[in-house]
Short mmCIF file of C-alpha atoms in Angstrom, two decimals:
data_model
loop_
_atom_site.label_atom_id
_atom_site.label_comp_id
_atom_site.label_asym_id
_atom_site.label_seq_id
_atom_site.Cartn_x
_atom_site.Cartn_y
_atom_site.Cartn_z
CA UNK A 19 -3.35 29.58 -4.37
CA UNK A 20 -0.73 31.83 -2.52
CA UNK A 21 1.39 30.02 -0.08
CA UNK A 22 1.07 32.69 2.14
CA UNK A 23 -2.54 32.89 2.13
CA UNK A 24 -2.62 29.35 3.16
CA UNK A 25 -3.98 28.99 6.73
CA UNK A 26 -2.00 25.53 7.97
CA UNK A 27 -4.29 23.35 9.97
CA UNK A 28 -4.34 20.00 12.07
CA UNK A 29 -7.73 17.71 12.12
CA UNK A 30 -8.70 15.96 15.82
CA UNK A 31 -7.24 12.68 14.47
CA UNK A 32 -4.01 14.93 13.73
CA UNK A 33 -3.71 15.77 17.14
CA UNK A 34 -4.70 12.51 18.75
CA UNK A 35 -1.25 11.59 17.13
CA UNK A 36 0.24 14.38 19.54
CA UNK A 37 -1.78 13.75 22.60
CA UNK A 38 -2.09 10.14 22.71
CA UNK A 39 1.01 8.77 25.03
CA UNK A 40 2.10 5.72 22.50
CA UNK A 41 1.22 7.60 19.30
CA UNK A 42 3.43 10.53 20.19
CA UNK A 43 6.55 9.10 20.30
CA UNK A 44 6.69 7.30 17.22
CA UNK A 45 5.18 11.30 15.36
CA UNK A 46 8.35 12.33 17.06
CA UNK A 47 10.74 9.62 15.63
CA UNK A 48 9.19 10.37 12.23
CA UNK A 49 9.42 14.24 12.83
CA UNK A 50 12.84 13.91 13.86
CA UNK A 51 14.45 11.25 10.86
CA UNK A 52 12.42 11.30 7.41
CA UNK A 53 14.66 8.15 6.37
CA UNK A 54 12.61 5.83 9.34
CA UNK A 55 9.31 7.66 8.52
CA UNK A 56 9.87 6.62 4.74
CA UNK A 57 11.30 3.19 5.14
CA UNK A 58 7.87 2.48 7.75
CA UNK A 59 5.03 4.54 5.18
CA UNK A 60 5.95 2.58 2.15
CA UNK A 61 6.22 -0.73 4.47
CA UNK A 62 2.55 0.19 5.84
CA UNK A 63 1.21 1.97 2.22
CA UNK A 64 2.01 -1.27 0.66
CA UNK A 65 0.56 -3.70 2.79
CA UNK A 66 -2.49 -1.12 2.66
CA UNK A 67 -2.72 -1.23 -0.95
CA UNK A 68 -2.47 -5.14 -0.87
CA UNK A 69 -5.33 -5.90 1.41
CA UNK A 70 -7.26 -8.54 0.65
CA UNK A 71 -5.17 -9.36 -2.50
CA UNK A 72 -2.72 -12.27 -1.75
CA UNK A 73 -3.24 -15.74 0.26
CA UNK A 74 -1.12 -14.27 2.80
CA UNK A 75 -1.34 -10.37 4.40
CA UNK A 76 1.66 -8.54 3.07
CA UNK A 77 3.38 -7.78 7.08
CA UNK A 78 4.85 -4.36 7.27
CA UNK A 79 8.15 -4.06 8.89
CA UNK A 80 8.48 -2.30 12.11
CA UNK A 81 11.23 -0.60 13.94
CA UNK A 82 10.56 -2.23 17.37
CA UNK A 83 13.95 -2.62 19.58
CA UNK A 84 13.21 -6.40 19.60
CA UNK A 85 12.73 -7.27 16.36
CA UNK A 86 12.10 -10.55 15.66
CA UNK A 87 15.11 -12.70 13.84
CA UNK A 88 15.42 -12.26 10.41
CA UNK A 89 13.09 -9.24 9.72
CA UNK A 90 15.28 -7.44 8.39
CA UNK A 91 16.51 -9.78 6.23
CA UNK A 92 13.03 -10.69 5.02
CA UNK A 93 12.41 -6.76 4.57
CA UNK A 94 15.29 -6.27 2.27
CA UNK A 95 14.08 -9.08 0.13
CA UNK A 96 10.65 -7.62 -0.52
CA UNK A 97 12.30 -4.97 -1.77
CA UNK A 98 15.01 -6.29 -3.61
CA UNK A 99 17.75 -4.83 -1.82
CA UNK A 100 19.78 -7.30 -2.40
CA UNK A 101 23.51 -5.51 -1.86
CA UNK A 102 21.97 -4.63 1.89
CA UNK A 103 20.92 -8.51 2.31
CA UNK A 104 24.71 -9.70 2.38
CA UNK A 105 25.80 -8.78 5.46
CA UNK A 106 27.39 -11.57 7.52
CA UNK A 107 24.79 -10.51 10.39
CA UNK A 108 21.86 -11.18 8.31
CA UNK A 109 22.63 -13.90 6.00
CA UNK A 110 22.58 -15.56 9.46
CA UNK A 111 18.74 -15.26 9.63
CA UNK A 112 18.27 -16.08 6.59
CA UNK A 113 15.88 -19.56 7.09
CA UNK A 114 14.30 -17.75 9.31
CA UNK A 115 10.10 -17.27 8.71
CA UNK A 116 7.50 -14.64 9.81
CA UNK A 117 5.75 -16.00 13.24
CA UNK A 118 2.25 -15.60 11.81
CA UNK A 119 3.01 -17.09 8.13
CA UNK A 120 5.74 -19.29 7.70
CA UNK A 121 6.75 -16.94 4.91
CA UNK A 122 10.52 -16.93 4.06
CA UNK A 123 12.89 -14.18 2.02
CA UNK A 124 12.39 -16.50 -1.42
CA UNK A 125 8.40 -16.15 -0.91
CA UNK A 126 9.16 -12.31 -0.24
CA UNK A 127 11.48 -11.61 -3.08
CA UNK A 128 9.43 -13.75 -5.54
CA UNK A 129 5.92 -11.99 -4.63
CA UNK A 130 7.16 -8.67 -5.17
CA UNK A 131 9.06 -10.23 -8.60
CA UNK A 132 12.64 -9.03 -7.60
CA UNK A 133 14.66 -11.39 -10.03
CA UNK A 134 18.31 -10.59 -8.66
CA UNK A 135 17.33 -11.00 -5.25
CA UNK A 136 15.96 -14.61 -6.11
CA UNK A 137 18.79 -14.95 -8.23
CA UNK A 138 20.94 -14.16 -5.15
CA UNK A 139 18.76 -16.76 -2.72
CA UNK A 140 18.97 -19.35 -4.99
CA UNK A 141 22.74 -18.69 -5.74
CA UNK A 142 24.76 -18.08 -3.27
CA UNK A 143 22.91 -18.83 -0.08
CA UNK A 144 21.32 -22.10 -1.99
CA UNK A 145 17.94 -21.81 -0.43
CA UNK A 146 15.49 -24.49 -1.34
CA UNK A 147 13.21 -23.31 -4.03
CA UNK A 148 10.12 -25.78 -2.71
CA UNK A 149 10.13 -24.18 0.52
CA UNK A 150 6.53 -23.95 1.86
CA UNK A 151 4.61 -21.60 4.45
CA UNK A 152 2.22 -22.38 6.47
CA UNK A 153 -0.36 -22.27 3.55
CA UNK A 154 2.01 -24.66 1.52
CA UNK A 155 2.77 -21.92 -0.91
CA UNK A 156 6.24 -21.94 -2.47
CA UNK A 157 7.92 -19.25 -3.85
CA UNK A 158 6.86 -20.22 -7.19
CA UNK A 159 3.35 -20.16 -6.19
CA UNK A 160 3.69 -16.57 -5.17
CA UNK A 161 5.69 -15.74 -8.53
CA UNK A 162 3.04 -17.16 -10.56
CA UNK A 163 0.11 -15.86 -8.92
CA UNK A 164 1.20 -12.54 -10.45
CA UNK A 165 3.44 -13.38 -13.62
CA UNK A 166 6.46 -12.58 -12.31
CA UNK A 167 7.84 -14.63 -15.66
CA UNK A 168 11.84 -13.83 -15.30
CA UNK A 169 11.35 -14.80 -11.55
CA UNK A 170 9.10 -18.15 -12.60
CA UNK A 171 11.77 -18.75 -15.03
CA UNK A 172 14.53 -18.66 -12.32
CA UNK A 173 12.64 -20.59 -9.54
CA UNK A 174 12.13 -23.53 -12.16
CA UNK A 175 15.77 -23.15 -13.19
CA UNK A 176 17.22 -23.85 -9.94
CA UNK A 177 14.83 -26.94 -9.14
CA UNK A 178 11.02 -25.52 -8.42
CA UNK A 179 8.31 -27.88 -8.85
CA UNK A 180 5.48 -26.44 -10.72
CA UNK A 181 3.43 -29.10 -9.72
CA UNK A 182 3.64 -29.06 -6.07
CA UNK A 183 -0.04 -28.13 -4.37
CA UNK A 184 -0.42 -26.31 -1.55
CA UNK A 185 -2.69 -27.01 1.57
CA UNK A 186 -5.75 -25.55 -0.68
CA UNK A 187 -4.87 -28.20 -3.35
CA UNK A 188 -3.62 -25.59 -5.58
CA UNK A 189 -0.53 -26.15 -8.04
CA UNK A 190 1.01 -22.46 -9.05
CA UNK A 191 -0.82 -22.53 -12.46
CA UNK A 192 -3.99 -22.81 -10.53
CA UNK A 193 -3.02 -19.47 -8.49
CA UNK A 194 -2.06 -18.43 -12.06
CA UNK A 195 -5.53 -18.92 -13.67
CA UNK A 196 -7.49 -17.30 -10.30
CA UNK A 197 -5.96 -14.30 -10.69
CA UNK A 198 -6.45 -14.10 -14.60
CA UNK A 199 -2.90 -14.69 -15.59
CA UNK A 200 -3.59 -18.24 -16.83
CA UNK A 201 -1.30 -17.70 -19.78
CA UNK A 202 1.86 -18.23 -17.01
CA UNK A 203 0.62 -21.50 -17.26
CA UNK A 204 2.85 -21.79 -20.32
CA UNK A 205 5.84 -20.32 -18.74
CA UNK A 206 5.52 -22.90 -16.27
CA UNK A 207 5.97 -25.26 -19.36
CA UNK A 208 8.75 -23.63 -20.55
CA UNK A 209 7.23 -21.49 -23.34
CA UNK A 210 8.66 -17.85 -23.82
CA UNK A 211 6.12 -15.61 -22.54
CA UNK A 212 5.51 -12.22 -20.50
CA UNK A 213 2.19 -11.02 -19.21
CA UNK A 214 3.23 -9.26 -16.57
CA UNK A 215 1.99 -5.73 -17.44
CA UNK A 216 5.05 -3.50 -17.89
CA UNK A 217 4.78 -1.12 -14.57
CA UNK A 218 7.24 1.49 -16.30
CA UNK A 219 5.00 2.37 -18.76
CA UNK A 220 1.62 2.52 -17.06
CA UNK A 221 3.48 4.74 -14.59
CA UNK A 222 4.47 7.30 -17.17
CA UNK A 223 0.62 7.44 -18.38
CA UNK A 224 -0.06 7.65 -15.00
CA UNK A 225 2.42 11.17 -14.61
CA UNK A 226 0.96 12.53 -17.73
CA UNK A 227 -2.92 12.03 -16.59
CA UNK A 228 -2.06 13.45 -13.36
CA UNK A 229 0.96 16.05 -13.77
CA UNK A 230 -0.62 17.33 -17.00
CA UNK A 231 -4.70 18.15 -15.70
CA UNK A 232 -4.61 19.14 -12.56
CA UNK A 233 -2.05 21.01 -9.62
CA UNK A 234 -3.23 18.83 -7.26
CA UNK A 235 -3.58 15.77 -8.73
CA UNK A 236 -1.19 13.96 -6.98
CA UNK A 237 -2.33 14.15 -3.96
CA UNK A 238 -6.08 13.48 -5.05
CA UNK A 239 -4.38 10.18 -6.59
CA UNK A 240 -3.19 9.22 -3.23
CA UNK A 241 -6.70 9.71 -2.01
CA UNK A 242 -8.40 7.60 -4.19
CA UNK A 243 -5.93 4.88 -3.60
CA UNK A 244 -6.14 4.95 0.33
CA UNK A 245 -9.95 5.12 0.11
CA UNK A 246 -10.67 2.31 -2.19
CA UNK A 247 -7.80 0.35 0.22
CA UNK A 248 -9.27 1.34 3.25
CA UNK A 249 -12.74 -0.44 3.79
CA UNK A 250 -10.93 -4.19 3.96
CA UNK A 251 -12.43 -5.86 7.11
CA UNK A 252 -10.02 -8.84 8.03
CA UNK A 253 -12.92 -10.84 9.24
CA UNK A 254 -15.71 -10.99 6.86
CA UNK A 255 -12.48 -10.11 3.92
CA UNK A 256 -15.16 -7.70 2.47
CA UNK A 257 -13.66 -4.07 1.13
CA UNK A 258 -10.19 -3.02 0.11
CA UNK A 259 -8.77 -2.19 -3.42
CA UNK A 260 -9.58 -5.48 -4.85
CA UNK A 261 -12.80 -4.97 -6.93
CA UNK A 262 -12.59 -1.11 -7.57
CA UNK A 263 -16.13 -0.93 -5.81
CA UNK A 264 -15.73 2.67 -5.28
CA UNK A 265 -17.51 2.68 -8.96
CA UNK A 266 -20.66 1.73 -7.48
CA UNK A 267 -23.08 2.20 -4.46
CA UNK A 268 -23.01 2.87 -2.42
CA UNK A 269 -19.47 3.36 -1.90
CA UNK A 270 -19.83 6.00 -4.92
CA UNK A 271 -21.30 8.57 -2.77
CA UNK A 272 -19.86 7.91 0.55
CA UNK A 273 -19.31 11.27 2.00
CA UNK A 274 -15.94 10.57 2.59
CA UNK A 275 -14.98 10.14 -1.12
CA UNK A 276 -16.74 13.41 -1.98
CA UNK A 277 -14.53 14.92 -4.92
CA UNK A 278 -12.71 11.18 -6.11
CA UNK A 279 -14.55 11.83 -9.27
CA UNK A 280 -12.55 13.92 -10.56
CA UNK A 281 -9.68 11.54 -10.58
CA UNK A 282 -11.51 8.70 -11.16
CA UNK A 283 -12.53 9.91 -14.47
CA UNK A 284 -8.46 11.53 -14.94
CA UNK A 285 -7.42 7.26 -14.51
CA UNK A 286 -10.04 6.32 -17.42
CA UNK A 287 -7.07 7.29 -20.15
CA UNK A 288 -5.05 5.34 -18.23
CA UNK A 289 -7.38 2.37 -18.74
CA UNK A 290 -8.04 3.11 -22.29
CA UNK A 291 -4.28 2.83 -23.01
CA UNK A 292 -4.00 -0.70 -20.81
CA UNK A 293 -7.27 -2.44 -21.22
CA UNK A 294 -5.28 -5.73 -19.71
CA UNK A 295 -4.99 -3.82 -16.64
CA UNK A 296 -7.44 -3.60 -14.10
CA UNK A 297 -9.75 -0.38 -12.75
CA UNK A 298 -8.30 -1.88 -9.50
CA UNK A 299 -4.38 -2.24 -10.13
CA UNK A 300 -4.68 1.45 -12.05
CA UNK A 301 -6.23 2.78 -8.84
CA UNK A 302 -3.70 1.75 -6.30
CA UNK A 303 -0.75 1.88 -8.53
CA UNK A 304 -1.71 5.82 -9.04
CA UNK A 305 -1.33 6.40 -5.66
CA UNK A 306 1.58 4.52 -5.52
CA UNK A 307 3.48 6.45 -8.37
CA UNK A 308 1.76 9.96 -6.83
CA UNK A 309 4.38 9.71 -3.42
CA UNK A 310 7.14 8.22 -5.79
CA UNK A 311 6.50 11.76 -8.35
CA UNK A 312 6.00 13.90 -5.28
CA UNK A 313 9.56 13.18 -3.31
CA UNK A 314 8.52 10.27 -1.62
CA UNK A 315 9.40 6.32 -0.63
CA UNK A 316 9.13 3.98 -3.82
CA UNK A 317 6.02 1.90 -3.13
CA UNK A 318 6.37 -2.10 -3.19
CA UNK A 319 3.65 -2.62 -5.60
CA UNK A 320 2.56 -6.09 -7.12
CA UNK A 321 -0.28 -6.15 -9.92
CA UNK A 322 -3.11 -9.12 -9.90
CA UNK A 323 -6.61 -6.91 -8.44
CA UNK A 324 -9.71 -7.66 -10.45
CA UNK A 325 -12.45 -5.67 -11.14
CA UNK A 326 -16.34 -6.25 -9.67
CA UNK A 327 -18.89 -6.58 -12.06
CA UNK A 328 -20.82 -5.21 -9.21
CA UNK A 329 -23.41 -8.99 -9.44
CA UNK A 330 -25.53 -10.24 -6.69
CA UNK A 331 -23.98 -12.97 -5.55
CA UNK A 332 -20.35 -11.03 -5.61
CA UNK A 333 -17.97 -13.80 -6.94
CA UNK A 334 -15.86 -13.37 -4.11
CA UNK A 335 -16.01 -11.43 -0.62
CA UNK A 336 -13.81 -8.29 -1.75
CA UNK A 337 -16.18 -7.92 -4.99
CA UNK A 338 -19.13 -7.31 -2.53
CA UNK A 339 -19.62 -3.58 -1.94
CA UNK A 340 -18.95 -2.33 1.52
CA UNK A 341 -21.55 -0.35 3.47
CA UNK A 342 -20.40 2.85 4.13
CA UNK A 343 -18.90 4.38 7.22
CA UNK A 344 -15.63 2.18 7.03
CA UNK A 345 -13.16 4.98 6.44
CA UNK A 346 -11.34 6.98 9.31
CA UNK A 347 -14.07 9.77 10.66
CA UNK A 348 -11.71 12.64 11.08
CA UNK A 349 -13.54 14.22 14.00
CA UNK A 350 -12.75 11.17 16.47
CA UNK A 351 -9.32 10.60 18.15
CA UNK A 352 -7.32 7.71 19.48
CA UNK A 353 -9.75 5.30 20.19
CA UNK A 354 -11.84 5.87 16.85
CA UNK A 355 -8.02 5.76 15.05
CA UNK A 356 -7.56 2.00 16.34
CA UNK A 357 -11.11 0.87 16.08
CA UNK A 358 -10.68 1.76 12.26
CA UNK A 359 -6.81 0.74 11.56
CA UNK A 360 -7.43 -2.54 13.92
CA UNK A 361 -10.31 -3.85 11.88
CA UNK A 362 -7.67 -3.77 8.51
CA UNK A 363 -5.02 -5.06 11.07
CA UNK A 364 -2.53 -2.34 11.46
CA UNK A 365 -0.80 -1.74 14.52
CA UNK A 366 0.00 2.01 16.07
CA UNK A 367 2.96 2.32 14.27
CA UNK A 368 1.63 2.10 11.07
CA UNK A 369 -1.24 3.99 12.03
CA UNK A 370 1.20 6.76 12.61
CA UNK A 371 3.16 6.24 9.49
CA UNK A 372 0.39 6.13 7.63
CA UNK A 373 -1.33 9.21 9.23
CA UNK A 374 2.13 10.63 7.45
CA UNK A 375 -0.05 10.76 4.50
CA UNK A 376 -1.49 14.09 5.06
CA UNK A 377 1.92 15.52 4.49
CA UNK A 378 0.34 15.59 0.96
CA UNK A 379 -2.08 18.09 -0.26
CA UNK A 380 -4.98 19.93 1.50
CA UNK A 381 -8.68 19.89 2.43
CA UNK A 382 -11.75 21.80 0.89
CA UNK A 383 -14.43 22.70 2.94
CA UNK A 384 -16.83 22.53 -0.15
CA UNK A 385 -15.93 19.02 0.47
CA UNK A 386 -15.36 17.67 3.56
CA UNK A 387 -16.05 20.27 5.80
CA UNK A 388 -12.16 21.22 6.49
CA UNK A 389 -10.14 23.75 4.94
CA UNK A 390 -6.22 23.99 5.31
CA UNK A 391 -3.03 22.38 3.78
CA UNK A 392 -1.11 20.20 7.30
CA UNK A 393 2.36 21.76 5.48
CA UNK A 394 3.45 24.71 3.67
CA UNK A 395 3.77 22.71 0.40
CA UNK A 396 1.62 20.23 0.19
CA UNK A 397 2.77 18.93 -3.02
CA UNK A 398 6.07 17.77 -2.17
CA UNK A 399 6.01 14.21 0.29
CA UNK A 400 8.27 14.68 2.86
CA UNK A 401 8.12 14.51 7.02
CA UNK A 402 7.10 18.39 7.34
CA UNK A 403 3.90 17.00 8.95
CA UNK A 404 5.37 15.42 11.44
CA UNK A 405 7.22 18.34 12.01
CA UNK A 406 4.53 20.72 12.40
CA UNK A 407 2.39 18.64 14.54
CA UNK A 408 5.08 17.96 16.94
CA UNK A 409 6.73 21.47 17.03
CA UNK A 410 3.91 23.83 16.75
CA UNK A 411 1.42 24.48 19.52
CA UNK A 412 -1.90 24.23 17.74
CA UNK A 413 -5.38 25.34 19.17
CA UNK A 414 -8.88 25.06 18.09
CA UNK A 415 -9.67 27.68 14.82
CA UNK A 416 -12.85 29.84 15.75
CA UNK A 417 -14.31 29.72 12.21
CA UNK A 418 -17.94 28.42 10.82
CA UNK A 419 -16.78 25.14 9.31
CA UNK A 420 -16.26 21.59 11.55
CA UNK A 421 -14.24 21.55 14.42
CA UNK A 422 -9.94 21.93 13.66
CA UNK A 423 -7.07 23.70 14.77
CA UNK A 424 -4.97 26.29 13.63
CA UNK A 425 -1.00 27.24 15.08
CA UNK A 426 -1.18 29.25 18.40
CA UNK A 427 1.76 31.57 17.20
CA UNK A 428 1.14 32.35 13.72
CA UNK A 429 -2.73 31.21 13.62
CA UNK A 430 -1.75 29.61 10.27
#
């Protein structure tokens, strides 16, 4: 379609980010620096993607003037940035845990399966490998729970105890076995071995499925991601990417995923090629990759999902298929916003940041009722939502479709 016969366009939950008096001033910050609206989507896309899928909620880092001690420090770990972790300032926090979960840098660094950075904790700052959080999971625990085998290899090199339980009674080749790696259990003996599925190359048959099929497959990869992510209910630990339930109903024909199909059935060569690899980790790693290939934040991704078998009873609460009405209604404002976002357990930053999402591709009345790109190239993930929001004056479009709004200058 011609760029300039695209009519740009804002959604009520758009411009609840505008109107809403502690919402707008984080769009702001975000339209005004793309490096803090990056660093806080991937913090938030991540922990959206993980849901549901470790003992402990991944906690997205925030840019609060008070941060808590040793946040940053933490942050750097889980994503292996290990050159940024050496300042003097930081390597001050460095016992320091998260509030809610005891977890330290080592259990960061050695979820996300950032060898150097482990190397570097172990090292040079000598942390203590059997370190536990508040769950009694050690580094190693979190290392084997998704075969993170030169990491394993490491912790048990500089003194980790594979048989050390945590509070559940769990060693880390239980973990290892409950999440279907049960061949680390050998690692964890010493033997030579890698099952950790190799992330480069599912993410090149990822680029060709999606780069080579379809314009806008990117973005509809992001989609399907943040909608099989975003039914997880903290409480009742039902929904979320775990399971790939979006296969069956009747999730399947929630209006909101009206079109998903399509790239559903676009992932299945993905699947054919990596049969190891679950519906579920092809799903949310797709999105992942689709911001990386568009311009985007690199993702913190970790593999481990299972698949439902879609059996009455579900083995476990985020096999069980969600009723339907769980995803953001995007008619509703503020309050509907936090309602939604509160029940996964964000907070209204990283509703914001993740609102940043629409920066990529468009809507389709056909399907949902909307029609409009937010930017002027909606293929390319970068802040120009933000931008647009913030710095256009946008009113309500007098069309026959649902209820959005257009630019007041251009009415475009």
């Amino acid at each position: 379609e011609d760029k300039a016969t695209q009519k740009l366009m804002m959604l009520p939950t758009d411009i609840a980010m505008k109107v809403d008096p502690v919402f707008n001033p984080i769009a702001r910050e975000y339209a005004d620096d793309q490096d803090v609206f990056f660093k806080d989507f991937a913090a938030a896309f991540s922990k959206l993607l993980h849901l549901g899928c470790a003992s402990q909620p991944i906690a997205a880092p925030t840019l609060e003037a008070k941060e808590r001690a040793g946040r940053e420090f933490r942050e750097y770990a889980m994503h292996g940035s290990t050159q940024r972790m050496q300042k003097p300032a930081l390597i001050a926090d460095v016992h320091e845990r998260e509030a809610d979960s005891g977890r330290t840098a080592l259990h960061k660094a050695a979820f996300w399966g950032h060898n150097q950075t482990v190397t570097y904790l172990l090292d040079e700052l000598k942390l203590d490998p059997n370190v536990t959080d508040f769950s009694g999971d050690t580094a190693l625990h979190d290392a084997s729970r998704f075969g993170h085998k030169l990491v394993i290899d490491k912790l048990l090199a500089g003194g980790a105890d594979p048989n050390k339980k945590n509070k559940a009674g769990k060693s880390s080749a239980d973990l290892a076995e409950e999440k279907r790696t049960d061949k680390i259990a050998n690692t964890l003996s010493k033997t030579e071995l890698s099952v950790t599925p190799h992330m480069d190359a599912i993410k090149s048959d990822i680029r060709t499925a999606l780069v080579n099929q379809k314009a806008f497959a990117c973005p509809m990869a992001m989609r399907v991601a943040w909608h099989a992510s975003g039914t997880y209910d903290q409480q009742s630990k039902t929904g979320g990417s775990d399971g790939a339930t979006m296969r069956f109903q009747p999730e399947f024909t929630d209006d909101a995923n009206a079109g998903l199909t399509m790239m559903i059935d676009m992932l299945k060569s993905v699947k054919d090629k990596h049969p190891g690899v679950s519906v579920a980790d092809i799903w949310t790693l797709a999105g992942a990759a689709s911001i990386e290939f568009t311009g985007g934040p690199k993702i913190p991704f970790a593999f481990g999902r299972t698949d439902s078998d879609n059996k009455k009873p579900a083995a476990c609460p985020a096999h069980e298929i969600p009723e339907n009405g769980r995803l953001p209604d995007a008619l509703q404002g503020a309050a509907h916003l936090r309602q939604v976002f509160g029940r996964m357990g964000f907070n209204d930053r990283e509703i914001v940041a993740l609102s940043g999402g629409h920066t990529l591709g468009r809507c389709h009345q056909v399907r949902s009722g909307f029609d409009g790109p937010w930017t002027e190239d909606p293929l390319t993930f970068n802040n120009s939502y933000f931008k647009n929001l913030m710095n256009n004056e946008w009113q309500e479009r007098n069309w026959d479709g649902k209820k959005q709004f257009e630019d007041k200058a251009t009415q475009k």
